Amino acid sequence: MSRISTEIDFDKDGRQTGFLRLPHSVDRSAYGWIPIPIVCLRNGPGPRVLLMAGNHGDEFEGQVALAKLARSLTADQIKGRIIILPTANAPAARAGKRNSPVDGLNLNRCFPGNINGSPTEMIAHYIETVLLPQCDAVIDVHSGGQSLQYVPSTHIRRSPDADRFARASALMEAFNAPFSWVFEGARETRALNAAAERCGIIALGTELCGGGTVTPNALRIAERGLRRALAHLGVTALDPPDAEILPSRRLQVGSYPFYVYAEDDGVFEPLVALEDVVTADQPAALIHPVDTPWRAPHEAHFKQAGIVVCARVPGRVERGDCLFHLATP
Ligand code: CA
């Protein structure tokens, strides 16, 4: 089924910690393997959930939240099974980078993966063919990473299966992030949420802040949301520590017109901030030329109205870099 092996027995009750062993033959280690940390908690039959973070290695909020959850949960607190991958693309997480330094690949553009592929393709293949088929739900904890900052949010993908979409929607509501949205736009078939769709299970994603760092606010939202989501799925017997429902804005995100890209190289001067409500054609940013400061800056515009839910972080931009994206009610 996969070239990746593990000492973890997914059918065994109790708490197990260990590694997925990803074969990787290099100069310093001819028969070596890359370790991908994994935690499995099982207590009899029941709901089966995969929690993962570090799909992108420079998104740290989920890596911290899942490590804390993995340390705090005991098998007798759950019913069914929770598999936790705090650093799904472990080489990327170890390097603190979006893509793997081993093969340069982005795990979330590698599904369904390849059993004989490069390390990142083998991880994608293992998740899609070994882990997802033995789960009922997956929560993939993302954030903006080093280049983007998001409002704290969860998202689901529009599913052609009405029942599955309703269950994913209920899971998103249970997580109760300040923003919740549905991706209505073009299908990315290489992402984890597409893999979950192929396996017939529900998937919840998050975009919890970002900027290549961890904030107390983002972590609080992640930890609270994960506990609420696990209780909703019935896999934790514990009541969520915070049962109060906080306000959550329900939004949708479409395809191309929702995004603003740099159309020149230079220094990025944002003209709006996260959560601003903007109109079509409103100026979004000025891109100042570095070598010819006497030239007028390029003005980027929003193509449609909406709420700013994502903004670029680094000050330097190149043509083709994403500056903002919008959501609509
Ligand atoms: Ca991400």
CSV table of C-alpha atoms and ligand atoms in Angstrom, one decimal:
chain,number,residue,atom,x,y,z
A,1,MET,CA,0.0,0.0,0.0
A,2,SER,CA,2.9,2.4,0.8
A,3,ARG,CA,6.6,2.4,1.2
A,4,ILE,CA,6.1,4.3,4.5
A,5,SER,CA,5.9,2.0,7.5
A,6,THR,CA,5.3,2.6,11.2
A,7,GLU,CA,5.4,0.8,14.5
A,8,ILE,CA,2.0,2.3,15.4
A,9,ASP,CA,-0.8,-0.2,15.3
A,10,PHE,CA,-3.9,1.8,14.4
A,11,ASP,CA,-6.2,-0.9,15.7
A,12,LYS,CA,-4.7,-1.1,19.2
A,13,ASP,CA,-6.3,0.5,22.2
A,14,GLY,CA,-4.3,3.0,24.2
A,15,ARG,CA,-1.9,5.8,23.5
A,16,GLN,CA,1.0,5.2,21.1
A,17,THR,CA,3.7,7.6,20.0
A,18,GLY,CA,6.2,7.0,17.3
A,19,PHE,CA,7.1,7.8,13.7
A,20,LEU,CA,6.1,7.2,10.2
A,21,ARG,CA,9.3,6.0,8.5
A,22,LEU,CA,9.7,7.6,5.1
A,23,PRO,CA,12.5,5.8,3.2
A,24,HIS,CA,15.2,8.2,2.0
A,25,SER,CA,18.5,7.1,0.8
A,26,VAL,CA,21.2,9.8,0.9
A,27,ASP,CA,25.0,10.1,1.2
A,28,ARG,CA,25.1,10.1,4.9
A,29,SER,CA,22.5,7.4,5.3
A,30,ALA,CA,22.2,4.7,2.7
A,31,TYR,CA,19.2,2.8,4.2
A,32,GLY,CA,17.9,5.7,6.2
A,33,TRP,CA,14.4,7.1,6.8
A,34,ILE,CA,12.9,10.5,7.5
A,35,PRO,CA,10.9,10.4,10.8
A,36,ILE,CA,7.4,11.9,10.8
A,37,PRO,CA,6.1,12.1,14.4
A,38,ILE,CA,2.7,10.5,14.9
A,39,VAL,CA,0.4,10.0,17.9
A,40,CYS,CA,-2.5,7.5,18.0
A,41,LEU,CA,-5.1,7.4,20.7
A,42,ARG,CA,-7.7,4.7,20.6
A,43,ASN,CA,-10.4,3.5,23.0
A,44,GLY,CA,-12.7,0.9,21.4
A,45,PRO,CA,-15.0,1.5,18.4
A,46,GLY,CA,-16.3,5.0,17.7
A,47,PRO,CA,-15.6,8.0,15.5
A,48,ARG,CA,-12.2,8.1,13.8
A,49,VAL,CA,-10.5,11.4,13.3
A,50,LEU,CA,-7.2,12.6,11.7
A,51,LEU,CA,-5.8,15.8,13.0
A,52,MET,CA,-2.9,17.3,11.0
A,53,ALA,CA,-0.8,20.4,11.0
A,54,GLY,CA,2.6,21.2,9.4
A,55,ASN,CA,1.1,20.4,5.9
A,56,HIS,CA,3.0,23.7,5.3
A,57,GLY,CA,6.0,23.8,7.5
A,58,ASP,CA,5.9,27.6,8.1
A,59,GLU,CA,2.5,27.5,9.6
A,60,PHE,CA,3.2,27.1,13.3
A,61,GLU,CA,-0.1,27.6,15.1
A,62,GLY,CA,-1.4,24.2,14.3
A,63,GLN,CA,1.9,22.5,15.0
A,64,VAL,CA,1.9,23.9,18.6
A,65,ALA,CA,-1.8,23.3,19.2
A,66,LEU,CA,-1.7,19.7,18.0
A,67,ALA,CA,1.5,19.0,20.1
A,68,LYS,CA,-0.3,20.4,23.2
A,69,LEU,CA,-3.4,18.3,22.4
A,70,ALA,CA,-1.3,15.2,21.8
A,71,ARG,CA,0.4,15.6,25.2
A,72,SER,CA,-2.8,16.4,27.1
A,73,LEU,CA,-5.2,13.7,25.8
A,74,THR,CA,-5.3,10.3,27.3
A,75,ALA,CA,-7.0,7.3,25.7
A,76,ASP,CA,-9.6,6.9,28.4
A,77,GLN,CA,-10.8,10.5,27.6
A,78,ILE,CA,-11.8,9.4,24.1
A,79,LYS,CA,-14.2,7.1,22.3
A,80,GLY,CA,-13.0,5.8,18.9
A,81,ARG,CA,-9.6,7.0,17.6
A,82,ILE,CA,-7.6,10.1,17.1
A,83,ILE,CA,-4.5,10.1,14.9
A,84,ILE,CA,-2.4,13.2,15.3
A,85,LEU,CA,0.3,14.3,12.8
A,86,PRO,CA,1.6,17.7,14.2
A,87,THR,CA,4.1,18.0,11.4
A,88,ALA,CA,2.7,16.2,8.4
A,89,ASN,CA,5.4,17.4,6.0
A,90,ALA,CA,8.1,16.8,8.7
A,91,PRO,CA,11.1,18.0,6.5
A,92,ALA,CA,9.3,21.3,5.8
A,93,ALA,CA,8.3,21.7,9.4
A,94,ARG,CA,11.9,21.0,10.6
A,95,ALA,CA,13.1,23.7,8.2
A,96,GLY,CA,10.2,26.1,9.0
A,97,LYS,CA,9.4,26.4,5.4
A,98,ARG,CA,6.2,26.1,3.3
A,99,ASN,CA,7.7,23.5,1.0
A,100,SER,CA,10.0,20.6,1.7
A,101,PRO,CA,13.7,21.3,1.4
A,102,VAL,CA,14.2,17.7,0.4
A,103,ASP,CA,12.4,17.8,-2.9
A,104,GLY,CA,11.1,21.4,-3.1
A,105,LEU,CA,7.5,20.2,-3.1
A,106,ASN,CA,4.3,21.6,-1.4
A,107,LEU,CA,2.5,18.7,0.3
A,108,ASN,CA,-0.9,20.4,-0.3
A,109,ARG,CA,-0.3,20.4,-4.1
A,110,CYS,CA,0.8,16.7,-4.1
A,111,PHE,CA,-2.4,14.7,-3.5
A,112,PRO,CA,-3.1,11.9,-4.4
A,113,GLY,CA,0.6,11.4,-4.3
A,114,ASN,CA,2.8,8.7,-5.7
A,115,ILE,CA,3.8,5.4,-4.0
A,116,ASN,CA,7.2,5.6,-5.8
A,117,GLY,CA,7.5,9.4,-5.9
A,118,SER,CA,9.7,11.9,-4.1
A,119,PRO,CA,9.4,12.2,-0.2
A,120,THR,CA,6.6,14.7,-0.3
A,121,GLU,CA,4.6,12.7,-2.9
A,122,MET,CA,5.1,9.6,-0.7
A,123,ILE,CA,3.7,11.4,2.3
A,124,ALA,CA,0.6,12.6,0.3
A,125,HIS,CA,0.2,9.0,-1.0
A,126,TYR,CA,0.3,7.6,2.5
A,127,ILE,CA,-2.2,10.1,3.9
A,128,GLU,CA,-4.6,9.5,1.0
A,129,THR,CA,-4.4,5.8,0.7
A,130,VAL,CA,-3.6,4.6,4.3
A,131,LEU,CA,-4.8,7.3,6.8
A,132,LEU,CA,-7.9,8.9,5.2
A,133,PRO,CA,-9.7,5.7,4.3
A,134,GLN,CA,-9.6,4.6,7.9
A,135,CYS,CA,-11.0,7.9,9.2
A,136,ASP,CA,-14.4,9.6,9.2
A,137,ALA,CA,-13.1,13.2,9.4
A,138,VAL,CA,-9.9,15.1,9.0
A,139,ILE,CA,-9.0,18.6,10.4
A,140,ASP,CA,-6.1,20.2,8.6
A,141,VAL,CA,-4.8,23.1,10.6
A,142,HIS,CA,-3.3,25.8,8.3
A,143,SER,CA,-2.5,29.5,8.7
A,144,GLY,CA,-1.1,32.2,6.4
A,145,GLY,CA,2.5,31.0,6.8
A,146,GLN,CA,5.3,33.5,6.3
A,147,SER,CA,3.9,35.4,3.3
A,148,LEU,CA,0.2,35.9,4.4
A,149,GLN,CA,-1.8,36.9,7.4
A,150,TYR,CA,-5.4,35.7,7.7
A,151,VAL,CA,-8.3,36.6,9.9
A,152,PRO,CA,-8.8,33.6,12.3
A,153,SER,CA,-10.9,31.3,10.2
A,154,THR,CA,-12.1,27.8,9.3
A,155,HIS,CA,-13.2,26.7,5.9
A,156,ILE,CA,-14.8,23.9,4.0
A,157,ARG,CA,-15.0,23.0,0.4
A,158,ARG,CA,-18.3,22.9,-1.5
A,159,SER,CA,-19.1,19.1,-1.8
A,160,PRO,CA,-21.3,17.7,-4.5
A,161,ASP,CA,-22.5,15.3,-1.8
A,162,ALA,CA,-25.2,17.2,0.1
A,163,ASP,CA,-25.1,15.1,3.3
A,164,ARG,CA,-21.3,15.3,3.5
A,165,PHE,CA,-21.4,19.0,3.0
A,166,ALA,CA,-24.0,19.4,5.8
A,167,ARG,CA,-21.8,17.4,8.1
A,168,ALA,CA,-18.7,19.4,7.3
A,169,SER,CA,-20.7,22.6,7.7
A,170,ALA,CA,-21.9,21.4,11.2
A,171,LEU,CA,-18.2,20.6,12.1
A,172,MET,CA,-17.2,24.1,11.0
A,173,GLU,CA,-19.9,25.7,13.1
A,174,ALA,CA,-18.8,23.5,16.1
A,175,PHE,CA,-15.2,24.8,15.8
A,176,ASN,CA,-16.7,28.3,16.1
A,177,ALA,CA,-13.8,30.4,14.7
A,178,PRO,CA,-14.5,34.1,14.4
A,179,PHE,CA,-14.7,33.6,10.6
A,180,SER,CA,-16.1,30.5,8.7
A,181,TRP,CA,-16.2,30.3,5.0
A,182,VAL,CA,-17.0,27.9,2.1
A,183,PHE,CA,-14.7,27.7,-0.9
A,184,GLU,CA,-17.0,28.0,-3.9
A,185,GLY,CA,-14.3,28.6,-6.4
A,186,ALA,CA,-12.2,26.5,-8.8
A,187,ARG,CA,-11.4,23.0,-7.7
A,188,GLU,CA,-7.8,22.3,-6.5
A,189,THR,CA,-7.6,18.6,-6.9
A,190,ARG,CA,-4.1,18.3,-5.4
A,191,ALA,CA,-5.1,19.6,-1.9
A,192,LEU,CA,-5.9,17.6,1.2
A,193,ASN,CA,-9.5,18.6,1.1
A,194,ALA,CA,-9.8,17.2,-2.4
A,195,ALA,CA,-8.2,13.9,-1.1
A,196,ALA,CA,-10.8,13.8,1.7
A,197,GLU,CA,-13.6,14.3,-0.9
A,198,ARG,CA,-12.2,11.4,-2.9
A,199,CYS,CA,-12.1,9.2,0.2
A,200,GLY,CA,-15.7,10.2,1.1
A,201,ILE,CA,-14.9,11.7,4.4
A,202,ILE,CA,-15.5,15.2,5.8
A,203,ALA,CA,-12.6,17.8,5.9
A,204,LEU,CA,-12.3,21.0,7.9
A,205,GLY,CA,-9.5,23.4,7.2
A,206,THR,CA,-8.3,26.4,9.1
A,207,GLU,CA,-6.5,29.6,8.3
A,208,LEU,CA,-5.4,30.8,11.7
A,209,CYS,CA,-3.6,34.1,11.3
A,210,GLY,CA,0.0,33.5,10.1
A,211,GLY,CA,2.9,35.8,9.3
A,212,GLY,CA,5.3,33.0,10.1
A,213,THR,CA,4.8,33.2,13.9
A,214,VAL,CA,2.5,32.1,16.7
A,215,THR,CA,0.3,34.5,18.6
A,216,PRO,CA,-1.6,33.8,21.9
A,217,ASN,CA,-4.9,34.8,20.2
A,218,ALA,CA,-4.4,32.4,17.3
A,219,LEU,CA,-3.4,29.6,19.6
A,220,ARG,CA,-6.4,30.2,21.9
A,221,ILE,CA,-8.8,30.0,18.9
A,222,ALA,CA,-7.0,26.8,17.6
A,223,GLU,CA,-7.1,25.0,20.9
A,224,ARG,CA,-10.6,26.0,21.8
A,225,GLY,CA,-11.9,25.1,18.3
A,226,LEU,CA,-10.2,21.7,18.2
A,227,ARG,CA,-11.6,20.7,21.5
A,228,ARG,CA,-15.1,21.8,20.5
A,229,ALA,CA,-14.8,20.0,17.1
A,230,LEU,CA,-13.6,16.8,18.7
A,231,ALA,CA,-16.6,16.9,21.2
A,232,HIS,CA,-18.9,17.6,18.3
A,233,LEU,CA,-17.6,14.5,16.4
A,234,GLY,CA,-18.2,12.5,19.6
A,235,VAL,CA,-14.6,11.3,19.8
A,236,THR,CA,-13.9,13.0,23.1
A,237,ALA,CA,-16.2,12.3,26.0
A,238,LEU,CA,-15.2,15.6,27.6
A,239,ASP,CA,-17.4,18.6,27.3
A,240,PRO,CA,-15.6,21.4,25.5
A,241,PRO,CA,-14.0,23.6,28.1
A,242,ASP,CA,-15.7,26.6,26.5
A,243,ALA,CA,-19.3,25.7,25.6
A,244,GLU,CA,-20.3,29.3,25.0
A,245,ILE,CA,-20.9,30.1,21.3
A,246,LEU,CA,-19.0,33.2,20.1
A,247,PRO,CA,-20.0,35.2,17.1
A,248,SER,CA,-18.8,33.7,13.8
A,249,ARG,CA,-19.2,35.4,10.4
A,250,ARG,CA,-20.3,33.0,7.7
A,251,LEU,CA,-18.7,33.9,4.4
A,252,GLN,CA,-17.9,32.4,1.0
A,253,VAL,CA,-14.7,32.6,-1.1
A,254,GLY,CA,-14.9,32.3,-4.9
A,255,SER,CA,-12.2,32.1,-7.6
A,256,TYR,CA,-10.1,34.7,-9.4
A,257,PRO,CA,-12.0,38.0,-8.8
A,258,PHE,CA,-11.7,37.4,-5.0
A,259,TYR,CA,-7.9,37.7,-5.3
A,260,VAL,CA,-5.6,40.7,-5.8
A,261,TYR,CA,-2.1,40.1,-7.3
A,262,ALA,CA,0.9,42.4,-7.7
A,263,GLU,CA,1.3,43.5,-11.3
A,264,ASP,CA,4.7,45.0,-10.8
A,265,ASP,CA,7.8,44.4,-8.7
A,266,GLY,CA,8.6,46.8,-5.8
A,267,VAL,CA,7.7,47.7,-2.2
A,268,PHE,CA,4.2,46.8,-1.1
A,269,GLU,CA,2.2,49.6,0.5
A,270,PRO,CA,-1.2,48.2,1.6
A,271,LEU,CA,-4.1,50.6,1.5
A,272,VAL,CA,-6.5,48.4,3.5
A,273,ALA,CA,-6.3,46.1,6.5
A,274,LEU,CA,-7.8,42.8,7.5
A,275,GLU,CA,-11.5,42.9,8.1
A,276,ASP,CA,-12.0,46.1,6.0
A,277,VAL,CA,-15.0,46.1,3.8
A,278,VAL,CA,-14.1,47.1,0.3
A,279,THR,CA,-15.9,48.0,-3.0
A,280,ALA,CA,-15.2,47.0,-6.6
A,281,ASP,CA,-12.3,49.0,-8.1
A,282,GLN,CA,-11.2,50.4,-4.7
A,283,PRO,CA,-7.4,50.9,-4.6
A,284,ALA,CA,-5.9,47.9,-2.7
A,285,ALA,CA,-2.2,48.7,-2.6
A,286,LEU,CA,0.6,50.8,-4.1
A,287,ILE,CA,3.7,49.0,-5.4
A,288,HIS,CA,6.6,51.4,-5.3
A,289,PRO,CA,9.4,50.8,-7.8
A,290,VAL,CA,12.7,50.4,-6.0
A,291,ASP,CA,15.2,51.4,-8.7
A,292,THR,CA,13.2,54.4,-10.1
A,293,PRO,CA,11.6,56.1,-7.1
A,294,TRP,CA,10.7,59.1,-9.2
A,295,ARG,CA,8.2,56.9,-11.2
A,296,ALA,CA,4.6,56.8,-9.9
A,297,PRO,CA,3.8,53.6,-7.9
A,298,HIS,CA,1.6,51.0,-9.5
A,299,GLU,CA,-1.9,50.9,-8.1
A,300,ALA,CA,-3.5,47.5,-7.5
A,301,HIS,CA,-7.3,47.4,-7.3
A,302,PHE,CA,-10.0,45.1,-5.9
A,303,LYS,CA,-11.9,43.5,-8.8
A,304,GLN,CA,-15.1,43.1,-6.7
A,305,ALA,CA,-16.6,44.1,-3.3
A,306,GLY,CA,-16.0,42.0,-0.2
A,307,ILE,CA,-14.3,41.7,3.2
A,308,VAL,CA,-10.5,41.5,3.4
A,309,VAL,CA,-9.8,38.1,5.0
A,310,CYS,CA,-6.1,37.7,3.9
A,311,ALA,CA,-3.3,40.1,3.4
A,312,ARG,CA,0.3,39.7,2.3
A,313,VAL,CA,3.0,40.2,5.0
A,314,PRO,CA,6.5,40.8,3.4
A,315,GLY,CA,7.2,44.3,2.2
A,316,ARG,CA,8.8,43.4,-1.1
A,317,VAL,CA,6.7,42.0,-3.9
A,318,GLU,CA,7.1,40.6,-7.4
A,319,ARG,CA,4.6,40.4,-10.2
A,320,GLY,CA,2.4,37.4,-9.5
A,321,ASP,CA,2.5,37.6,-5.7
A,322,CYS,CA,-0.9,37.5,-3.9
A,323,LEU,CA,-1.6,40.7,-2.0
A,324,PHE,CA,-5.1,40.2,-0.7
A,325,HIS,CA,-8.1,38.0,-0.9
A,326,LEU,CA,-11.7,38.7,-0.2
A,327,ALA,CA,-14.7,36.9,1.1
A,328,THR,CA,-18.4,37.8,0.7
A,329,PRO,CA,-21.3,37.1,3.0
B,1,CA,CA,-1.4,26.7,4.2
